[in-house]
Short mmCIF file of N, CA, C and O in Angstrom, two decimals:
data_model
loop_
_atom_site.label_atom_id
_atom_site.label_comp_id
_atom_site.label_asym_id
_atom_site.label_seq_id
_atom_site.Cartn_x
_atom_site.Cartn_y
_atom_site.Cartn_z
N UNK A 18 -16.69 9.70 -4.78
CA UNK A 18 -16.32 8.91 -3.62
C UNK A 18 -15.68 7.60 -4.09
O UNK A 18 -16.20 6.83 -4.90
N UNK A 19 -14.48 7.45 -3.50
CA UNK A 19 -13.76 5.99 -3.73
C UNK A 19 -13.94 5.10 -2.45
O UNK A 19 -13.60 5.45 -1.32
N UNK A 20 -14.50 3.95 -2.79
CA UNK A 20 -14.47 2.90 -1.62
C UNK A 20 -13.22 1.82 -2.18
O UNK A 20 -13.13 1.44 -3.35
N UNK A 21 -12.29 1.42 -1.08
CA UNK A 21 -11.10 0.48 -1.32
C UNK A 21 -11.45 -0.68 -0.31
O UNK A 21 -12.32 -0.74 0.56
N UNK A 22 -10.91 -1.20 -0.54
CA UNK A 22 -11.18 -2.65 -0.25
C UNK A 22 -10.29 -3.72 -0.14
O UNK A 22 -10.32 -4.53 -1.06
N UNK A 23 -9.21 -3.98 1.14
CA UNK A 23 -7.85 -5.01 0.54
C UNK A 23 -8.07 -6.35 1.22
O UNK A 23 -8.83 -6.58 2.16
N UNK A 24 -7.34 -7.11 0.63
CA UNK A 24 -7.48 -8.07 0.95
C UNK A 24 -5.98 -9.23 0.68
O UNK A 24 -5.40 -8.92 -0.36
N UNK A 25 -5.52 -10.07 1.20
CA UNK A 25 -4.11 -10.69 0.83
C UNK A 25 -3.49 -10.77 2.01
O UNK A 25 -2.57 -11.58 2.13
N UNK A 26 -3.87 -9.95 3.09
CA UNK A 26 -2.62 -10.17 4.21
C UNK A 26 -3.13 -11.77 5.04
O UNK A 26 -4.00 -12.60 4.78
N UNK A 27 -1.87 -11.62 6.38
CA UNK A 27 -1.41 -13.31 6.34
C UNK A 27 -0.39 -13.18 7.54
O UNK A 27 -0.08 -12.19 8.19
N UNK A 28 0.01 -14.41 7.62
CA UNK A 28 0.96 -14.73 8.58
C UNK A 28 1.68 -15.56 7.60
O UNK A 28 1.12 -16.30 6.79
N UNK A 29 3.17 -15.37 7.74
CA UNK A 29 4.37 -15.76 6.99
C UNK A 29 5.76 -15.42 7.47
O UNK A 29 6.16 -14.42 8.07
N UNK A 30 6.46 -16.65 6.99
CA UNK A 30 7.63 -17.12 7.92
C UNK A 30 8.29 -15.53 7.12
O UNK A 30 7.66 -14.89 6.27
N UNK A 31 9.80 -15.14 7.72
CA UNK A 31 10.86 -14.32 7.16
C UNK A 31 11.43 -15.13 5.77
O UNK A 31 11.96 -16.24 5.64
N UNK A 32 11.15 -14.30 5.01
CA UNK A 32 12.29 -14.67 3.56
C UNK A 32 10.53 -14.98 2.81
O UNK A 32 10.54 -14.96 1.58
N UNK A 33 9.77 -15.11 3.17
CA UNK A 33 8.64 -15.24 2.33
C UNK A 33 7.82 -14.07 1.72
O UNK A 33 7.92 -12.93 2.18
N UNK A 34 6.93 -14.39 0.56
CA UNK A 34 6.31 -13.40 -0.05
C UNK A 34 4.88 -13.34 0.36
O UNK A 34 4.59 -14.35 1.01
N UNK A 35 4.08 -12.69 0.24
CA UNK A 35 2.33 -12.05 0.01
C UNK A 35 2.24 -11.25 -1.02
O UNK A 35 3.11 -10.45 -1.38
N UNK A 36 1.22 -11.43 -1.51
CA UNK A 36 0.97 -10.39 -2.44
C UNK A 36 -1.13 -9.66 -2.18
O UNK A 36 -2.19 -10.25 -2.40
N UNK A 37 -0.86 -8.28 -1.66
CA UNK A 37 -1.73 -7.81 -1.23
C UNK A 37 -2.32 -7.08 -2.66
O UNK A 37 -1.61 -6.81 -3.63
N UNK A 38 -4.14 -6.77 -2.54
CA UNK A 38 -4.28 -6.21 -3.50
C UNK A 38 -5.51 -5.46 -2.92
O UNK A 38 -5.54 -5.48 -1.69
N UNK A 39 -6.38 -4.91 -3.43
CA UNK A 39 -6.63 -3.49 -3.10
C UNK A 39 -8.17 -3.08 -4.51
O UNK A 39 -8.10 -2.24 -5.41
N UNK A 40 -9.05 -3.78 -4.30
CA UNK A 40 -10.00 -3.18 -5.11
C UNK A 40 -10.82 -1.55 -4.97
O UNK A 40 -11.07 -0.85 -4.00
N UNK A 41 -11.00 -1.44 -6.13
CA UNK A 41 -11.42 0.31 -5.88
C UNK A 41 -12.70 0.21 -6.71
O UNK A 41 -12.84 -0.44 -7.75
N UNK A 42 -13.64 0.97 -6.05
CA UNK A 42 -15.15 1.49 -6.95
C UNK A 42 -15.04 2.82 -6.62
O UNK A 42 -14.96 3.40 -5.54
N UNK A 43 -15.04 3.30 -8.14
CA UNK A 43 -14.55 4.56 -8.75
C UNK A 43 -13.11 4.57 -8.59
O UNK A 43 -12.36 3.88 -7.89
N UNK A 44 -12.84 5.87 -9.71
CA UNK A 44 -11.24 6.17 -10.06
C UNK A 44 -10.88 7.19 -9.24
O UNK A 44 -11.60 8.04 -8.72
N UNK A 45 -9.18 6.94 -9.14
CA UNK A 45 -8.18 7.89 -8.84
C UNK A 45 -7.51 7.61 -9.43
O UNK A 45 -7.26 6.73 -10.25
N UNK A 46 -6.84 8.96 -8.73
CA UNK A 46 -5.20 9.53 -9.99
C UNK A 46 -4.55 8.15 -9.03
O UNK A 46 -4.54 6.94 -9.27
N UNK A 47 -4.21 8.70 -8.24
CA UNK A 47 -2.84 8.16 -7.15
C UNK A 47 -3.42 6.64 -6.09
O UNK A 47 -4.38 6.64 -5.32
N UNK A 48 -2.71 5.78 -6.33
CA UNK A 48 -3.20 4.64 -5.46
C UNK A 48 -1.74 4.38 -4.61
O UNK A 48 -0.65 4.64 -5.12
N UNK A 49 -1.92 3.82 -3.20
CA UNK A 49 -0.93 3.64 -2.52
C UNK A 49 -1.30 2.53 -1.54
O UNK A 49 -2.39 1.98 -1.45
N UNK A 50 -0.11 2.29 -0.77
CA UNK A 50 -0.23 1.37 0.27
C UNK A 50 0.93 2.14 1.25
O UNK A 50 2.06 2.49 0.91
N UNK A 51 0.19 2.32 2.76
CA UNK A 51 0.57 2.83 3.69
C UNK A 51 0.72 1.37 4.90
O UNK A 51 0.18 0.28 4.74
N UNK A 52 1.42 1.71 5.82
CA UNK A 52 1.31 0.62 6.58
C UNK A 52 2.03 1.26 8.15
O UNK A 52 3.06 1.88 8.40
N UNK A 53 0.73 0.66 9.08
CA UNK A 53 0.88 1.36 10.60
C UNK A 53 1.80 0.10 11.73
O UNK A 53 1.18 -0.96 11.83
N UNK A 54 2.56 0.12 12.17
CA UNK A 54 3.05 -1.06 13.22
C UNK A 54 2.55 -0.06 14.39
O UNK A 54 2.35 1.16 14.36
N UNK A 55 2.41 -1.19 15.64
CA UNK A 55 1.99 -1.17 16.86
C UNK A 55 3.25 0.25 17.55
O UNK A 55 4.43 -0.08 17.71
N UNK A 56 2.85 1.59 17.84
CA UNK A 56 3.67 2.23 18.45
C UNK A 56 4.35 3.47 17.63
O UNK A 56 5.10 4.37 18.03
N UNK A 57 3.67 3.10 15.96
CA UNK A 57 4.42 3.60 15.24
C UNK A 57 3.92 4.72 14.36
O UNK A 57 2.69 4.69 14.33
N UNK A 58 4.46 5.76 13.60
CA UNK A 58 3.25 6.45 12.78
C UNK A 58 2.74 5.90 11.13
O UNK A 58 3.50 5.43 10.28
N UNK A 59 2.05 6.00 11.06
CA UNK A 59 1.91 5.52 9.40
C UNK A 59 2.54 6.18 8.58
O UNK A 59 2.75 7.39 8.61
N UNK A 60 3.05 4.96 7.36
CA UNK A 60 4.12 5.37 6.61
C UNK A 60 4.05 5.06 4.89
O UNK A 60 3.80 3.90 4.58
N UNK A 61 4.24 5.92 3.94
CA UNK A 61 3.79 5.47 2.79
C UNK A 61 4.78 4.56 2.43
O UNK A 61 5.97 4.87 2.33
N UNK A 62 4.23 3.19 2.19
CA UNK A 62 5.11 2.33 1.05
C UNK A 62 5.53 2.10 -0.16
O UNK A 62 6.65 1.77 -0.54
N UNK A 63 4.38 2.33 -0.86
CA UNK A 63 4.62 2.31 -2.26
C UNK A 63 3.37 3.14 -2.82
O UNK A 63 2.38 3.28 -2.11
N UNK A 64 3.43 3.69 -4.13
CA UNK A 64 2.00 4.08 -4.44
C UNK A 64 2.79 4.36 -5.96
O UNK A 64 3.94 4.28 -6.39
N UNK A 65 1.19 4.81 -6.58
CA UNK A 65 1.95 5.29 -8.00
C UNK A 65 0.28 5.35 -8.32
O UNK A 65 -0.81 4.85 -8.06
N UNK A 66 1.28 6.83 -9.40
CA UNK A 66 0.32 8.05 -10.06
C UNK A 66 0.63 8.23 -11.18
O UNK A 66 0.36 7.31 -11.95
N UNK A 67 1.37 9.54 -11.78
CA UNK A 67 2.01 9.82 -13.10
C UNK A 67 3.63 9.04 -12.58
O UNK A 67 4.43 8.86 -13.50
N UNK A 68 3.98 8.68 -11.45
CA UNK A 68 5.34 8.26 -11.14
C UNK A 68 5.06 7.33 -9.46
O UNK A 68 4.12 7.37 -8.66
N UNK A 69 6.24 6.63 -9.46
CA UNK A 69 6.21 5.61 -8.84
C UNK A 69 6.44 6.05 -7.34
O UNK A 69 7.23 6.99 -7.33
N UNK A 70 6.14 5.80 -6.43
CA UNK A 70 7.46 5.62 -4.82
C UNK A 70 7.41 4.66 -4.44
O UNK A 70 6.52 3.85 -4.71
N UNK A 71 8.89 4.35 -3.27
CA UNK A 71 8.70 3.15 -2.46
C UNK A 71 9.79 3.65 -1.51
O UNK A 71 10.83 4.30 -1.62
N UNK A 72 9.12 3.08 -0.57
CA UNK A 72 10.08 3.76 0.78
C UNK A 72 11.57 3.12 0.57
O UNK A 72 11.75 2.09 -0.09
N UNK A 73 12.22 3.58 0.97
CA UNK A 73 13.71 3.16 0.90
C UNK A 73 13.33 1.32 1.51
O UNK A 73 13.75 0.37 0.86
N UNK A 74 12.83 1.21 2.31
CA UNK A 74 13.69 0.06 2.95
C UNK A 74 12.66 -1.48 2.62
O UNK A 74 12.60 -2.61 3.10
N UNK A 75 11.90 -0.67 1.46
CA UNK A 75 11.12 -2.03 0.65
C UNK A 75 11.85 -1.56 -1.00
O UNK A 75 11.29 -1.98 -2.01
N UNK A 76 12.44 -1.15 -1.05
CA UNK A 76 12.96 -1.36 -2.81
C UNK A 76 13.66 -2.18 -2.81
O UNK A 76 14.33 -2.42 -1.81
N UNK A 77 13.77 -2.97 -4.02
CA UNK A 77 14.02 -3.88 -4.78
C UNK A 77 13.54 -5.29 -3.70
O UNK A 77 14.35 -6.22 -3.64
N UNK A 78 12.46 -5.38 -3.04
CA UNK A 78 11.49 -6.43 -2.26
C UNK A 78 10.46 -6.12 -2.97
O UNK A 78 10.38 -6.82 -3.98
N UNK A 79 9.33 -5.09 -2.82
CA UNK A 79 8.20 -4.85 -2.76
C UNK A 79 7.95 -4.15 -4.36
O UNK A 79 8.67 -3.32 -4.90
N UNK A 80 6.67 -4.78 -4.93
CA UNK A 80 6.41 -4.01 -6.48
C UNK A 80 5.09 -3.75 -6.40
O UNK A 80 4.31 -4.71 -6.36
N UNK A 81 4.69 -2.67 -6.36
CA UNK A 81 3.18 -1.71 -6.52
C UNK A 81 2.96 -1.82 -8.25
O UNK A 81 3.67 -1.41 -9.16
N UNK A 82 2.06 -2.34 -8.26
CA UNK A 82 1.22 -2.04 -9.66
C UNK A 82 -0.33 -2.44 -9.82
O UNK A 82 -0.98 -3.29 -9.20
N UNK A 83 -0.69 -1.59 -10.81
CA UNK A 83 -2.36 -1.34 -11.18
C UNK A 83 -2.51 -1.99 -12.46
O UNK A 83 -1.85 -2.12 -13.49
N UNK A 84 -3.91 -2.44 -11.92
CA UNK A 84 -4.57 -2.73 -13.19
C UNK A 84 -5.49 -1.96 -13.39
O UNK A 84 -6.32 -2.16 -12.50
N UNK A 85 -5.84 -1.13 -14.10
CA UNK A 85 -6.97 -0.08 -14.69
C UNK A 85 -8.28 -0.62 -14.75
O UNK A 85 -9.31 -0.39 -14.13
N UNK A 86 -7.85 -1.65 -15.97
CA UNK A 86 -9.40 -2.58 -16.37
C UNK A 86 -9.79 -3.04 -15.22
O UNK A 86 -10.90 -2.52 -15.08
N UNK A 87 -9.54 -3.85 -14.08
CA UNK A 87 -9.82 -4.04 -12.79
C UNK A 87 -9.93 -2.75 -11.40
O UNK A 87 -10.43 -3.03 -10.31
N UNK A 88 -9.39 -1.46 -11.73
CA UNK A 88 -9.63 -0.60 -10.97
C UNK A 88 -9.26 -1.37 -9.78
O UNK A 88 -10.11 -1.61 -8.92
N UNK A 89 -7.43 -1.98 -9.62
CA UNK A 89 -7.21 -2.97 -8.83
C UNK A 89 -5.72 -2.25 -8.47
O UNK A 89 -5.20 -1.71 -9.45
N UNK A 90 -5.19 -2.20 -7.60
CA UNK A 90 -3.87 -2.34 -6.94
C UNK A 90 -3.37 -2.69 -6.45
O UNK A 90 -3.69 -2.57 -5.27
N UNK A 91 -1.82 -3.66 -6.81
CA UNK A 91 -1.65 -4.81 -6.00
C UNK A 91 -0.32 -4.01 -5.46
O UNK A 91 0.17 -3.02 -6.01
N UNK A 92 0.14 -4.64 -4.29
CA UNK A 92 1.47 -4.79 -3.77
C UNK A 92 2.11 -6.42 -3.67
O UNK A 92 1.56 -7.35 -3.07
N UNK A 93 3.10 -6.47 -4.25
CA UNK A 93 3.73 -8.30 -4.39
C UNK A 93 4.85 -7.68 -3.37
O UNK A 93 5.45 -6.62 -3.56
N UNK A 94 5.03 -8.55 -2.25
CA UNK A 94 6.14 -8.06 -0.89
C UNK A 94 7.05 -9.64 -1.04
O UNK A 94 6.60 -10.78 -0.89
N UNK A 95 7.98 -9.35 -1.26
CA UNK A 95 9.20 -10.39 -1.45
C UNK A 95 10.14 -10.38 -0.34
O UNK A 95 10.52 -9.28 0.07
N UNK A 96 10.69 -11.75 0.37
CA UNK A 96 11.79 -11.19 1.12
C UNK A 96 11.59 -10.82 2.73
O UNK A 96 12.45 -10.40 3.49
N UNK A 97 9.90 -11.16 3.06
CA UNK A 97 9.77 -10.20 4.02
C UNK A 97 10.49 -10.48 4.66
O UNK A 97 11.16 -11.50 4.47
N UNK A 98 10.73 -9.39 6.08
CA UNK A 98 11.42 -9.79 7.74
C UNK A 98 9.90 -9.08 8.53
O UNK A 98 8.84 -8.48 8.32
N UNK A 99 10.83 -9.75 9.62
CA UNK A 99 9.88 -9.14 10.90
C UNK A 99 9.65 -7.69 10.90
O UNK A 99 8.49 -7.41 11.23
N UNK A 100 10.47 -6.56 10.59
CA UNK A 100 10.20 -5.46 10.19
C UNK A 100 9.20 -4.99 9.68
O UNK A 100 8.89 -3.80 9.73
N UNK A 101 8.54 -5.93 9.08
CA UNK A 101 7.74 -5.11 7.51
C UNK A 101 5.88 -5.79 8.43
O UNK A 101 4.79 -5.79 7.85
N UNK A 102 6.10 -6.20 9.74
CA UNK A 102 4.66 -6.20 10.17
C UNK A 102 4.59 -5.34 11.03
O UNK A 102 5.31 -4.80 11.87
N UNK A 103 2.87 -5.26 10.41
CA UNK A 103 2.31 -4.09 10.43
C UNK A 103 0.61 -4.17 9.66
O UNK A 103 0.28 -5.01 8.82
N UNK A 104 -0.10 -3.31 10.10
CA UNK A 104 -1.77 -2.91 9.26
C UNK A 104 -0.95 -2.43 8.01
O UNK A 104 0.11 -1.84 8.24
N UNK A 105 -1.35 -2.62 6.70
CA UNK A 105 -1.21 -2.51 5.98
C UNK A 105 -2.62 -1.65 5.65
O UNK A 105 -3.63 -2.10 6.19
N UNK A 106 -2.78 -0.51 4.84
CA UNK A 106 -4.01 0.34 3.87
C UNK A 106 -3.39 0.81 3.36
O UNK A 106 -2.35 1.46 3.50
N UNK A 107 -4.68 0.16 1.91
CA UNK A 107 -4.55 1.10 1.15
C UNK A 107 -5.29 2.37 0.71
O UNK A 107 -6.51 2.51 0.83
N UNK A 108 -4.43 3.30 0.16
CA UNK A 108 -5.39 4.78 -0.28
C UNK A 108 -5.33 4.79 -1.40
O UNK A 108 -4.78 3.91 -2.08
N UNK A 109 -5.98 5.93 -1.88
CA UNK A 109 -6.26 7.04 -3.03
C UNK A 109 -6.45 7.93 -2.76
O UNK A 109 -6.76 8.33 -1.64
N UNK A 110 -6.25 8.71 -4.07
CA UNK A 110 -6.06 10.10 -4.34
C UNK A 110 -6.35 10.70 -5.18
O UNK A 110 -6.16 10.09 -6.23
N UNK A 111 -6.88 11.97 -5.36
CA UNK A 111 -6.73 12.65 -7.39
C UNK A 111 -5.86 13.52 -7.14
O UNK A 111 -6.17 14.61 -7.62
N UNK A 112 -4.82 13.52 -6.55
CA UNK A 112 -3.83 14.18 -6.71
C UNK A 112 -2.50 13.58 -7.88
O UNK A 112 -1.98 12.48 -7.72
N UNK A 113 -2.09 14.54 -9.06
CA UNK A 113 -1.48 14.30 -9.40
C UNK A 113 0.28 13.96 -9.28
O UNK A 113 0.95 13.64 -10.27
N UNK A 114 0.88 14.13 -7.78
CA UNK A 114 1.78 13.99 -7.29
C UNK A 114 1.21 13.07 -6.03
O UNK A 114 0.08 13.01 -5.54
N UNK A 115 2.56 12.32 -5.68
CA UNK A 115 2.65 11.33 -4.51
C UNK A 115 3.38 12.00 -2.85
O UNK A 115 4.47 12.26 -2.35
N UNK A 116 1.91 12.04 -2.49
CA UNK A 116 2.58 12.50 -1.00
C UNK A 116 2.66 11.42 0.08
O UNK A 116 1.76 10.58 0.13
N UNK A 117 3.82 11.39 1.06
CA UNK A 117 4.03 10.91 1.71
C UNK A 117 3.21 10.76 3.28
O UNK A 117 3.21 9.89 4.15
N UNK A 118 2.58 11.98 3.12
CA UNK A 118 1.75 12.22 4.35
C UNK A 118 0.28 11.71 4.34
O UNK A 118 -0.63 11.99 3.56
N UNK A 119 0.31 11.09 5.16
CA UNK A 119 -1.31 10.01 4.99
C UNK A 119 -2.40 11.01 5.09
O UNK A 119 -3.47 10.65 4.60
N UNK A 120 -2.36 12.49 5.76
CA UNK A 120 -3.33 13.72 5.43
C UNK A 120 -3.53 13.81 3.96
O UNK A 120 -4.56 13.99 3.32
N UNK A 121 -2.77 13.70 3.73
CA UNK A 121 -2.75 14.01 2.21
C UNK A 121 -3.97 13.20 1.44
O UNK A 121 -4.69 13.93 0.76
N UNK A 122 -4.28 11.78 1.46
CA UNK A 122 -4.89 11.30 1.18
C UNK A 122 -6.45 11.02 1.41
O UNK A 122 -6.83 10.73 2.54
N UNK A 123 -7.03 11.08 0.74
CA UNK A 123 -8.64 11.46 0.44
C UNK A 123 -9.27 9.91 0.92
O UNK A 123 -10.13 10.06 1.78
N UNK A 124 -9.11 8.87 0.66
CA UNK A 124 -9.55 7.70 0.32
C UNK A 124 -8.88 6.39 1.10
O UNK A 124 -7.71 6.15 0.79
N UNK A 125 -9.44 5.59 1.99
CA UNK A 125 -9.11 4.73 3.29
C UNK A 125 -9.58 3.09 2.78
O UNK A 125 -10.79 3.05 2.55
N UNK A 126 -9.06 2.10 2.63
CA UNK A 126 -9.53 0.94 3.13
C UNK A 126 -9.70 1.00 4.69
O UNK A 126 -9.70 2.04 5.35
N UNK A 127 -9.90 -0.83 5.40
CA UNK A 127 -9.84 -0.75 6.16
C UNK A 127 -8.85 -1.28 6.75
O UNK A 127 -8.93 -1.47 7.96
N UNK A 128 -7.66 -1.64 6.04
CA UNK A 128 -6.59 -2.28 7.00
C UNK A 128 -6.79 -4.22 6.49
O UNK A 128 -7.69 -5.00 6.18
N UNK A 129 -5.44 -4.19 6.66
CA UNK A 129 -5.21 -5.73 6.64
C UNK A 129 -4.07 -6.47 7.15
O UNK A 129 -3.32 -6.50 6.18
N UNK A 130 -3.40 -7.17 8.25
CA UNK A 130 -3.31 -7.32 8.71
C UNK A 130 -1.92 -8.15 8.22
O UNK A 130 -2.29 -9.28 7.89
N UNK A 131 -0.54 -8.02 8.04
CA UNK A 131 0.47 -8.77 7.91
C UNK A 131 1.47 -8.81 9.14
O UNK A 131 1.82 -7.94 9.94
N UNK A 132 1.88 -10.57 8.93
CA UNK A 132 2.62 -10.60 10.12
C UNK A 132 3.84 -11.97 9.75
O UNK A 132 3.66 -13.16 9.45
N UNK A 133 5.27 -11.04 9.96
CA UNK A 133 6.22 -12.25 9.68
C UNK A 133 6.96 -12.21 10.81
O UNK A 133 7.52 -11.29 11.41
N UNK A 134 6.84 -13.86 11.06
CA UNK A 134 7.40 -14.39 11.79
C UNK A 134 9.06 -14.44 11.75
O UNK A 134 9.66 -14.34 10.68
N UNK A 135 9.77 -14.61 13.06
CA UNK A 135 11.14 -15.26 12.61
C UNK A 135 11.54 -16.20 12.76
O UNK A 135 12.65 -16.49 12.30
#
């Protein structure tokens, strides 16, 4: 059993950064960050396993990376707009591939809460 845990979200103007992170007790293969807006379905953002993803419309903004020794996963979000709010969770997985479908995933924080203003 993996328990996650995030913490980092915020209220912040457009063109500004957060950097969300994501503690885990016990391991997985695959760590990610999904994120739900009001109306909308949940959507994977970034995650990484044996290989990386990021949705098209956070690349070259948004950088997913782990720290092992911390059993930690951060997301650093650069650039935001009003677009990009939304509940933010993060998951896990022992799946050795990155699925896009939040079924897919074994392992739930509880949400955290980002919001940019314009």
């Amino acid at each position: 059993q993996v328990q996650l845990v995030e913490s980092g979200g915020g209220v912040v103007q457009a063109g500004g950064s957060l950097r969300l992170s994501c503690a885990a007790t016990g391991r997985s293969v695959a760590m990610g960050w999904f994120r739900q807006a009001p109306g909308k379905e949940r959507e994977l953002v970034a995650a990484v396993a044996w290989s990386t993803y990021y949705l098209d419309s956070v690349k070259g903004r948004f950088t997913i990376s782990r720290d092992n020794a911390e059993n930690t996963v951060y997301l650093q979000m650069n650039s935001l707009t009003p677009e990009d709010t939304a509940v933010y969770y993060c998951a896990a997985d022992n799946s050795f591939t990155i699925a896009t479908e939040p079924n897919k995933w074994d392992f739930w924080g509880q949400g955290t809460q980002v919001t940019v203003s314009s």
